[in-house]
Structures are given as C-alpha cells and as structure tokens.
Tab-separated table of C-alpha atoms in Angstrom:
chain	number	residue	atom	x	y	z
A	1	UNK	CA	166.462	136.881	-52.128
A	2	UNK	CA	170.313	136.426	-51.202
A	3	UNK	CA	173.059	139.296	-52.039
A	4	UNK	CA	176.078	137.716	-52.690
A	5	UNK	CA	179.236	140.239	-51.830
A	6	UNK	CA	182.596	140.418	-53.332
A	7	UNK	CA	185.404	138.695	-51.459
A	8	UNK	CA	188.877	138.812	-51.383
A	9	UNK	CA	191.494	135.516	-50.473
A	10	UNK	CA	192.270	136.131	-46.795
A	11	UNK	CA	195.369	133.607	-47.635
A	12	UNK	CA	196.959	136.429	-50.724
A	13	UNK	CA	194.910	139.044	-50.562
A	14	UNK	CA	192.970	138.380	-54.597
A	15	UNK	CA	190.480	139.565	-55.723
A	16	UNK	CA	187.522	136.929	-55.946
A	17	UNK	CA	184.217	137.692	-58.086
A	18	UNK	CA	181.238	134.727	-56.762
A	19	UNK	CA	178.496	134.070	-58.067
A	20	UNK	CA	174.763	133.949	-56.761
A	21	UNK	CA	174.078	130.929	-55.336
A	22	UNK	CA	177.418	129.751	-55.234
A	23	UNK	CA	178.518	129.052	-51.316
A	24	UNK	CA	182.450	128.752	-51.895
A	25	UNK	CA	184.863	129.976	-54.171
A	26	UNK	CA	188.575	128.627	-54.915
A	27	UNK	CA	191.242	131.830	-55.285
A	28	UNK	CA	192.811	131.351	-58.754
A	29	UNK	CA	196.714	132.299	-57.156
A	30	UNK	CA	196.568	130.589	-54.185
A	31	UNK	CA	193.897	127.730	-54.206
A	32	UNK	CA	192.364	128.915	-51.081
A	33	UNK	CA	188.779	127.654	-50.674
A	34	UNK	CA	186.638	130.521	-49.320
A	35	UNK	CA	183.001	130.800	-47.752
A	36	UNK	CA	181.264	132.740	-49.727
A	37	UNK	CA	178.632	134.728	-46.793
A	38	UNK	CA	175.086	135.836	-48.023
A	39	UNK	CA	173.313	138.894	-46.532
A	40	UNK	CA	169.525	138.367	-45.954
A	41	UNK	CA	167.696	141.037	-46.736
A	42	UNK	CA	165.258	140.681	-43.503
A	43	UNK	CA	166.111	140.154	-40.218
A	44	UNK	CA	166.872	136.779	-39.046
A	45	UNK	CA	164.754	135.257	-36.465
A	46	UNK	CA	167.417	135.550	-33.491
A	47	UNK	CA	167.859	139.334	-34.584
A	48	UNK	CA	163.871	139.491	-34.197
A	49	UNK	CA	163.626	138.122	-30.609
A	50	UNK	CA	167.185	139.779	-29.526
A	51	UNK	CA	167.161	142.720	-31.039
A	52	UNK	CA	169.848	144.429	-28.661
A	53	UNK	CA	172.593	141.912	-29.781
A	54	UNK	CA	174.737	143.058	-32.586
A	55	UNK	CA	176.733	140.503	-33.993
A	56	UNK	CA	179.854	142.497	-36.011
A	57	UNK	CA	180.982	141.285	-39.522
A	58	UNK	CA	183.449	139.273	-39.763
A	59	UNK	CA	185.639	137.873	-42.341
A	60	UNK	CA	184.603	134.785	-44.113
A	61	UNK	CA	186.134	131.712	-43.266
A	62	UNK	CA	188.783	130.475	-45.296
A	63	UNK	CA	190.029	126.915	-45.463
A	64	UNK	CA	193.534	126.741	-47.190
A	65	UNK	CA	194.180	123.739	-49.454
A	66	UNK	CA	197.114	122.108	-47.784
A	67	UNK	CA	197.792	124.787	-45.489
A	68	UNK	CA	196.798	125.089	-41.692
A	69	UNK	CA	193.955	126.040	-40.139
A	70	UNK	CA	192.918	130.293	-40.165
A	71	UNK	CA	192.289	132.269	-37.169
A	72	UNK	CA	189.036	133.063	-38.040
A	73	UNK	CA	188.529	129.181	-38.812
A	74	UNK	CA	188.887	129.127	-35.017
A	75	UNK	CA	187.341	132.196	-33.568
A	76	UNK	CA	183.693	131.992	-35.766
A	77	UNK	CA	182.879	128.525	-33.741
A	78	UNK	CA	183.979	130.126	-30.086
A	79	UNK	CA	181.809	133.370	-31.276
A	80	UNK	CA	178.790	130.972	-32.176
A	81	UNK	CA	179.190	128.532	-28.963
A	82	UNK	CA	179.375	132.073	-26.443
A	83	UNK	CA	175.645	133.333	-28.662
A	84	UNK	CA	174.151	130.228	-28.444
A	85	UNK	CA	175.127	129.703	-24.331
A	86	UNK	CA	173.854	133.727	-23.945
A	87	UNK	CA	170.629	132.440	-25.798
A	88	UNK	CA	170.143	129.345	-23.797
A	89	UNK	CA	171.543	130.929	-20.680
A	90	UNK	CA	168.547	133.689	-21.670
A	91	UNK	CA	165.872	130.936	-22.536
A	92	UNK	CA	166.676	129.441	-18.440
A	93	UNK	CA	166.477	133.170	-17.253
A	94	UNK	CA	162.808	133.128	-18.442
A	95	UNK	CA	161.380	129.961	-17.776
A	96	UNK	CA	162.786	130.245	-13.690
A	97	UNK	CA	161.253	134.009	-13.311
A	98	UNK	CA	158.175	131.980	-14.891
A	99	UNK	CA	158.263	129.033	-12.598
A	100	UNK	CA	159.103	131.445	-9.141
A	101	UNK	CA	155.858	133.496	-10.263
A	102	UNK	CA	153.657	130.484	-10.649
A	103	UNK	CA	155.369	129.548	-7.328
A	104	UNK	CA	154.290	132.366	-5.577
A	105	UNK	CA	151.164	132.531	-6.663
A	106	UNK	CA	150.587	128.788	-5.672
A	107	UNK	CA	151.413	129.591	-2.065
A	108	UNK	CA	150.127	133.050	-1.480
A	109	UNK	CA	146.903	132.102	0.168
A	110	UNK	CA	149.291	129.934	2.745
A	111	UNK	CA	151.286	132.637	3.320
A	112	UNK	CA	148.537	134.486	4.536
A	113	UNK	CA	146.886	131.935	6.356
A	114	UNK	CA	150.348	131.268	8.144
A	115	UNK	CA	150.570	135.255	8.777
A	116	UNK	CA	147.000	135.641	10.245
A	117	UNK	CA	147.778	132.490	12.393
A	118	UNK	CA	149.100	134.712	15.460
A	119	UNK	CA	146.057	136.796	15.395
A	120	UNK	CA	143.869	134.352	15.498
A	121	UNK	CA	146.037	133.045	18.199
A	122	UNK	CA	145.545	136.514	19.799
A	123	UNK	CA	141.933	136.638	19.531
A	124	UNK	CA	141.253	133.067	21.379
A	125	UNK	CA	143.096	133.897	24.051
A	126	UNK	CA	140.921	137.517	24.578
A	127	UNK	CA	138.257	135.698	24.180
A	128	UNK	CA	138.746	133.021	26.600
A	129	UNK	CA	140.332	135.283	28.932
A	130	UNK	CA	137.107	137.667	30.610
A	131	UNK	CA	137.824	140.417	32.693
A	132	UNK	CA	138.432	139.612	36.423
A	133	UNK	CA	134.977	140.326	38.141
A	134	UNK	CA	134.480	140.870	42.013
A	135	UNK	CA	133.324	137.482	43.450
A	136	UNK	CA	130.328	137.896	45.581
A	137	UNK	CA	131.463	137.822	50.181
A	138	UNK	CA	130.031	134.509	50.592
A	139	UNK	CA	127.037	134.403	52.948
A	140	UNK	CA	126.973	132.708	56.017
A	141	UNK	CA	124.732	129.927	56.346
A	142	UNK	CA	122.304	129.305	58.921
A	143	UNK	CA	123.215	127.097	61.154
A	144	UNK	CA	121.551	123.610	60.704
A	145	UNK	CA	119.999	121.664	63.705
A	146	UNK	CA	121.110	118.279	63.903
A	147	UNK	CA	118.280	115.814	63.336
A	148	UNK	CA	117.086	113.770	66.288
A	149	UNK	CA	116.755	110.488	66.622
A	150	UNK	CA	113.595	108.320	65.816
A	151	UNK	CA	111.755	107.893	69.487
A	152	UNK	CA	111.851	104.304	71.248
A	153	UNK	CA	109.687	102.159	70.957
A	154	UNK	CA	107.426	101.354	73.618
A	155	UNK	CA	104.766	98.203	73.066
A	156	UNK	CA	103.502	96.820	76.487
A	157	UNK	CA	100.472	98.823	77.877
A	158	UNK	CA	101.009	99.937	81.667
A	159	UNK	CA	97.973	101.707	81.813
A	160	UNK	CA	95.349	103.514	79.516
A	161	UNK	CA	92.459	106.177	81.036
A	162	UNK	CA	90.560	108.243	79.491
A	163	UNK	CA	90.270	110.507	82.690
A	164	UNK	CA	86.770	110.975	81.995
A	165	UNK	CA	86.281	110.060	85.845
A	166	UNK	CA	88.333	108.584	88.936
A	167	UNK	CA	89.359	105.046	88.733
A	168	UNK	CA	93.420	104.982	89.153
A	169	UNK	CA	92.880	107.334	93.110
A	170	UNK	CA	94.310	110.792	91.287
A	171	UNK	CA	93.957	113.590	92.980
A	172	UNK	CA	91.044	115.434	93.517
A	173	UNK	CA	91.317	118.698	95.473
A	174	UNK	CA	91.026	122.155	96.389
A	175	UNK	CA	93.866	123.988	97.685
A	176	UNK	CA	96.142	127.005	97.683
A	177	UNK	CA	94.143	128.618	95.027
A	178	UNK	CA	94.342	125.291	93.122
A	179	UNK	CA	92.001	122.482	91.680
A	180	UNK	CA	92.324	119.660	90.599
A	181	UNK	CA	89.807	116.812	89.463
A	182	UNK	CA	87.679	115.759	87.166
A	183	UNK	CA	85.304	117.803	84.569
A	184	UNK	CA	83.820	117.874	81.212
A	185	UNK	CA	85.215	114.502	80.479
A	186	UNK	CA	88.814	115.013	81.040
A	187	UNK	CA	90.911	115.574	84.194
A	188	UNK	CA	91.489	119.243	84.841
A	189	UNK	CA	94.219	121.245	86.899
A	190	UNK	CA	93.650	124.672	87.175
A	191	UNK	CA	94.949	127.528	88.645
A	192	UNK	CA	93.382	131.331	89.337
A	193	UNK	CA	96.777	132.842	89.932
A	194	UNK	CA	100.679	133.851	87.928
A	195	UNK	CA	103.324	132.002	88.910
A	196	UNK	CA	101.241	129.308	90.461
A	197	UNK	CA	101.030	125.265	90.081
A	198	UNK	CA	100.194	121.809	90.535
A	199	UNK	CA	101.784	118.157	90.113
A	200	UNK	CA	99.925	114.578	90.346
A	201	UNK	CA	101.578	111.238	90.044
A	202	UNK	CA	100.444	107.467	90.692
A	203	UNK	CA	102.451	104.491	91.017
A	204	UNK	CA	106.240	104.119	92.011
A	205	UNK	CA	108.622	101.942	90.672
A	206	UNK	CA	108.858	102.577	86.887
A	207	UNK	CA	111.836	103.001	84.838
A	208	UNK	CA	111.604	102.915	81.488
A	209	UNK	CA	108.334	104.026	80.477
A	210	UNK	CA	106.401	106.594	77.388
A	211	UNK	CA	103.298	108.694	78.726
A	212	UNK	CA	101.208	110.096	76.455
A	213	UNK	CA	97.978	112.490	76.744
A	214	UNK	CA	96.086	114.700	75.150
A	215	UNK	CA	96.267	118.191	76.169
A	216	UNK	CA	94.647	121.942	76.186
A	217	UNK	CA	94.642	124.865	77.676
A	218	UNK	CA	91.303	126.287	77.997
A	219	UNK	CA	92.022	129.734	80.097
A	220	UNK	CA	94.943	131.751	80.780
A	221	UNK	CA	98.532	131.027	80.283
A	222	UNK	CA	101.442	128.768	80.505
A	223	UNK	CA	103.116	125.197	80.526
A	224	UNK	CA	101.535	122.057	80.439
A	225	UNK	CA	102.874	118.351	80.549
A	226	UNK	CA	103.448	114.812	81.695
A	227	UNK	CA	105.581	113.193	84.515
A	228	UNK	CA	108.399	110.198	84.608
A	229	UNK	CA	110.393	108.476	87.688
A	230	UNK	CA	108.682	111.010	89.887
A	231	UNK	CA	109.341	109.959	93.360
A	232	UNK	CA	107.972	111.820	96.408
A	233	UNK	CA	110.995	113.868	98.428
A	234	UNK	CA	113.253	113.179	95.665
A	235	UNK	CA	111.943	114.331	92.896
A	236	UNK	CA	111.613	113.338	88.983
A	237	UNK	CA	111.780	114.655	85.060
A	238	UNK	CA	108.695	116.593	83.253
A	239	UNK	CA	108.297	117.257	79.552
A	240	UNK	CA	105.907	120.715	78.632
A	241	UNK	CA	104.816	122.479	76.282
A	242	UNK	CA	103.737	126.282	76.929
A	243	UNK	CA	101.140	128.360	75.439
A	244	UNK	CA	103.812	130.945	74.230
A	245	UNK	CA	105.192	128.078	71.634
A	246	UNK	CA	108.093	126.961	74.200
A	247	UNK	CA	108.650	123.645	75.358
A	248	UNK	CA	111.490	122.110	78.507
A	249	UNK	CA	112.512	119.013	79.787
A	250	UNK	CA	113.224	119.502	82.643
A	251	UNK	CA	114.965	117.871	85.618
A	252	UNK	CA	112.578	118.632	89.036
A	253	UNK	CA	114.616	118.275	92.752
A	254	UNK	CA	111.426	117.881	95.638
A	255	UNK	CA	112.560	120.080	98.939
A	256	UNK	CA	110.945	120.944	102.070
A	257	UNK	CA	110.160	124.286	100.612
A	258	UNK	CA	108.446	122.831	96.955
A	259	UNK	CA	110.510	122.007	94.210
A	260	UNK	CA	113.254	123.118	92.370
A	261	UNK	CA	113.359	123.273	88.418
A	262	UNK	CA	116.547	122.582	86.595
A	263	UNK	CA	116.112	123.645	82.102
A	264	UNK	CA	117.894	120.239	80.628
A	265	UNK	CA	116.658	121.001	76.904
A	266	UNK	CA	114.414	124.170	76.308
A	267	UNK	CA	113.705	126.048	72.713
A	268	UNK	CA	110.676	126.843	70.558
A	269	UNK	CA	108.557	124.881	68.735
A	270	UNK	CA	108.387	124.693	65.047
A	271	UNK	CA	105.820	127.242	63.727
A	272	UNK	CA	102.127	125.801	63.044
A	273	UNK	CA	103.073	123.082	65.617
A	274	UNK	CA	101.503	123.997	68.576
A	275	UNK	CA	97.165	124.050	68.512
A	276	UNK	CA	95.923	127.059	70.158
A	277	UNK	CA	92.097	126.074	70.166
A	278	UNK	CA	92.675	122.462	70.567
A	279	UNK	CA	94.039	118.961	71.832
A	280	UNK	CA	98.021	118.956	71.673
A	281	UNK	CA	99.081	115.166	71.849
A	282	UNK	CA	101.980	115.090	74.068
A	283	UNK	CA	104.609	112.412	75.000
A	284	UNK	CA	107.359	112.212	77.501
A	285	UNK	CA	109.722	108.863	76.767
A	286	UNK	CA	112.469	107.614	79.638
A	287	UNK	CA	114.684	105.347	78.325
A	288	UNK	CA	117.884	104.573	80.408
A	289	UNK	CA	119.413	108.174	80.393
A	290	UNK	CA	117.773	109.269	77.447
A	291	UNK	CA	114.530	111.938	77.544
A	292	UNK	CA	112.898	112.535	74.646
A	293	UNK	CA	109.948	114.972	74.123
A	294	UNK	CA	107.679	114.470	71.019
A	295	UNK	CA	104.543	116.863	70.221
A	296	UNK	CA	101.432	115.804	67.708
A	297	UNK	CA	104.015	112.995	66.111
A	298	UNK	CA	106.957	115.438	65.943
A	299	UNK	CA	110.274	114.775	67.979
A	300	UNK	CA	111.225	118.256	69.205
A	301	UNK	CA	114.118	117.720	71.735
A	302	UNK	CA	116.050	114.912	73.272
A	303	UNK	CA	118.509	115.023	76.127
A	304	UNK	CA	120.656	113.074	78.504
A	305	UNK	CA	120.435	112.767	82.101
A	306	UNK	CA	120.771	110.190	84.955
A	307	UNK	CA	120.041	111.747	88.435
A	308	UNK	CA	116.558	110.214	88.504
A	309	UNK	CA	116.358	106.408	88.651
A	310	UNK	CA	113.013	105.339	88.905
A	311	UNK	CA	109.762	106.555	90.148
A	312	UNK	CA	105.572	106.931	89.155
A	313	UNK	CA	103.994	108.629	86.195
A	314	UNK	CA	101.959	112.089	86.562
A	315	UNK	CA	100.496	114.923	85.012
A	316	UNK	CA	101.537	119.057	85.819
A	317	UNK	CA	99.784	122.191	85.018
A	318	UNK	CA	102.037	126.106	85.670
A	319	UNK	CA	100.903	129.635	84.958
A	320	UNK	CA	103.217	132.098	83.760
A	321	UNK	CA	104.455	134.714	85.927
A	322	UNK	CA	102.733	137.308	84.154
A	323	UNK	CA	99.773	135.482	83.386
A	324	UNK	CA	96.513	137.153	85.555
A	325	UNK	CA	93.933	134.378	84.507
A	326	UNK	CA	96.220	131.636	85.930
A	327	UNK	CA	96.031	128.710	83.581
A	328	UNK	CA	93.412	126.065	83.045
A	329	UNK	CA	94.639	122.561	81.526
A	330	UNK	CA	92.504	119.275	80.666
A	331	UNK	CA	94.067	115.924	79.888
A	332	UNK	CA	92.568	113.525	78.256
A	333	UNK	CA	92.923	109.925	77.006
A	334	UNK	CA	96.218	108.885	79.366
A	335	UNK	CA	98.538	106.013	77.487
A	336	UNK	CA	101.318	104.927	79.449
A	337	UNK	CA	103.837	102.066	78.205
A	338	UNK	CA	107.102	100.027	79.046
A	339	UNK	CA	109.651	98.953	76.134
C-alpha cells in the first residue's frame, strides 16, 4: 500500500496537504504544480539486486506554472541517467566475466595440449636418439682366390692307350735303382729310393696339346704327373700332383748333369680332392703360353710361360726326399689331344 507524505511548494515555501492516490498537487499561493512522491513500503526490485546503492531523498520535482524550469527538474533526470548507466555498465561487467570463464574453459584442454607439446617433443628425440655404442674392429677377410678360367678345349684325338702293354715303343727298363714298364695292366715307374726319379716321353713336334691319365701311387711317397713340349737336351713343362696334397707346374731345363726344375705355379690342393687309395685323373693342357693343371674335373692352377716351344708328350714318377720306400706310380688309360 502507498504512504503519501506531506509536501511543501519548493516555489513559496506552503504548506501542501495530498491526498492518497493523488500524484500532483497545485500550491494554493503560488500555482506551483508539485509531484507528489510515494514511499513503498518494500523494497523495490533494484534495491533487492543492489542492495549497496543508496539513493538519498530528494525533493520532489516541481514544475512552476509559467515560471522556468527548477533545479531539481534538472538534476532528478542526470541522477536517473548516471543509475541506470552504473546498472547497465554492471549488467556488461557480468555477462564478460561470464563469457571469459566459458572462454577459458572452452580452451583449457588446448592449452594443455599446446604446453605438453615440448615434452613430447623431448621424449621423441630421447627416444630416437640411443646411446653411442662401441662399433665392433672390423675383421679382416680372408683373402679370396681369383677363379680360374674354364680349361681349353681340346677335340682331335692324338693318341689314346690304355698302357695295359707296349705298343707306342715306351720305355721299358731297369736302371739306377729304377723301373720302368709294364705291370698289372697299367704302365708303372717305380723307384726303391728318396730323392730319386724317372721321365718317359714319345713323339716330338707337338705344340698345343691336353694329356690326360689316370694315376696312383701304390707304395711310398711323392709326385706324380704328365709331360708337354718335352724335347731331349732342351727340356719341357710337367704338371704333378704329390701324395702330401701338393701339386707344381713346373718348367724342366735338360743339362749334361740331369735336369733342372724351375716351381712356375705350386700350392695345395683343395681338401677331399686328392684319392689316397685310388685312380687320380690328371691333365696337363699347353695352349700357346698358357699351362693349365686340372685334377678329377677340377682346375687347380694355371700359369704363363713361353721358354718351351714344342716338343713330345710323357709321363714322370719322383720320391720325396724323405721318403724311404721310394715311390711306386701306375698310369693308366693315356688320352692325348690337339685343339
């Protein structure tokens, strides 16, 4: 329910009595219209939400009849205009500190995503980044023996015996400790003595030629083989294999005094190669300058030499030097060819 208060004219200072309900009042001396103000006995909803603000009492507006306008005509609009700028000013306040926490919420889980992105960073590169470790010394490899060429090929047949008995006039004797001739259905050279040998050849004339035998030793030790461009009192080129797992090719000068022996490719065969209790086929190739010696289908040494033009085709048989049995050798099945 409104109060209504008692007034006076601001304009001369009477004495006005309102009524209830009535909102203006016109002063009986002066004609002065006045607001008549009504107190509310409850708060007003501005004093509810801003309870802090105190608005003072002020004098009612007065609007003189034919006069000008009041002071407080003019100050009650400026004092309503500056509340309701503070309230909306207020109202702004609020709804920004409401927007920059939605804000921040919205973009908290970036701002740690774009705060753990250096440690990530940091991690990666640990992880892809492993401890220096001593390298292993390299090892030295073995060194690798060039492979040799595939032999020549030889297709005209010179001559073929089986040295099972004497039809081609090789020797047949007993000499110096030494025999040589025919037995148990090969051609034998043997020897009782170390250090001690024999050579047979046939023909003259040959250049370019492949011999091939079969081969074994049957009693003591040492180096058996075949014969090319052997020439009597010059000499000529022999390719052996020894009982020890050696083989030479070597390069044979004929003196007065025997024969000197000159190593133009010497080694060891490969291991299982060599036939201890049996035939070892054997094959001595002159090409040109080439020599080439090939065991059981295996080329094991090649070499290059030109002292020796052209000669016959034989067969040798040497004991070792320390060798007490001598050596004992049988050939067999004789193949010789020309390109």
């Amino acid at each position: 329910m409104s109060v209504v208060q008692a007034l006076t004219c601001p304009n001369c200072g009477t004495h006005l009595d309102p009524q209830p309900g009535q909102s203006e009042i016109k002063c009986h001396s002066c004609g002065t219209v006045v607001l008549v103000p009504i107190q509310q006995p409850q708060p007003t909803p501005m004093q509810s939400m801003f309870p802090n603000i105190v608005i003072e009492s002020m004098n009612p507006i007065s609007i003189p009849i034919g006069g000008g306008i009041s002071k407080a005509a003019i100050i009650v609009p400026i004092v309503l205009v500056l509340v309701i700028l503070g309230f909306v000013g207020f109202i702004i306040s609020a709804v920004m500190s409401q927007v920059g926490q939605v804000t921040n919420s919205a973009f908290a889980p970036f701002g740690e995503v774009l705060t753990s992105v250096p440690q990530i960073k940091t991690q990666l590169l640990a992880t892809n980044t492993p401890e220096p470790t001593e390298q292993p010394k390299p090892t030295k490899a073995p060194p690798t023996k060039a492979s040799l060429p595939t032999p020549q090929t030889f297709s005209k047949v010179v001559l073929k015996d089986t040295l099972a008995k004497q039809v081609n006039g090789w020797s047949v004797t007993n000499e110096n400790g030494n025999t040589l001739g025919f037995t148990d259905g090969g051609y034998e050279i043997a020897s009782t003595t170390a250090d001690n040998g024999e050579t047979t050849w046939i023909k003259d004339g040959y250049k370019d030629v492949s011999i091939e035998v079969d081969v074994q030793a049957t009693a003591g030790a040492g180096a058996m083989g075949v014969l090319c461009r052997v020439k009597d009192g010059v000499g000529g080129y022999s390719f052996e294999i020894n009982t020890d797992g050696s083989y030479a090719i070597y390069k044979y000068t004929f003196t007065s005094n025997g024969a000197n022996s000159t190593g133009l490719e010497t080694g060891t065969l490969p291991d299982g190669l060599l036939k201890t209790d049996g035939l070892n086929h054997l094959r001595g190739d002159c090409f040109g300058t080439n020599l080439t010696l090939v065991v059981n289908g295996q080329t094991v040494a090649t070499t290059v030499n030109s002292a020796m033009k052209s000669g016959g085709f034989g067969l040798l048989a040497t004991s070792s030097s320390d060798s007490s049995d001598g050596l004992t050798v049988v050939f067999k099945n004789l193949v010789v060819k020309s390109p």
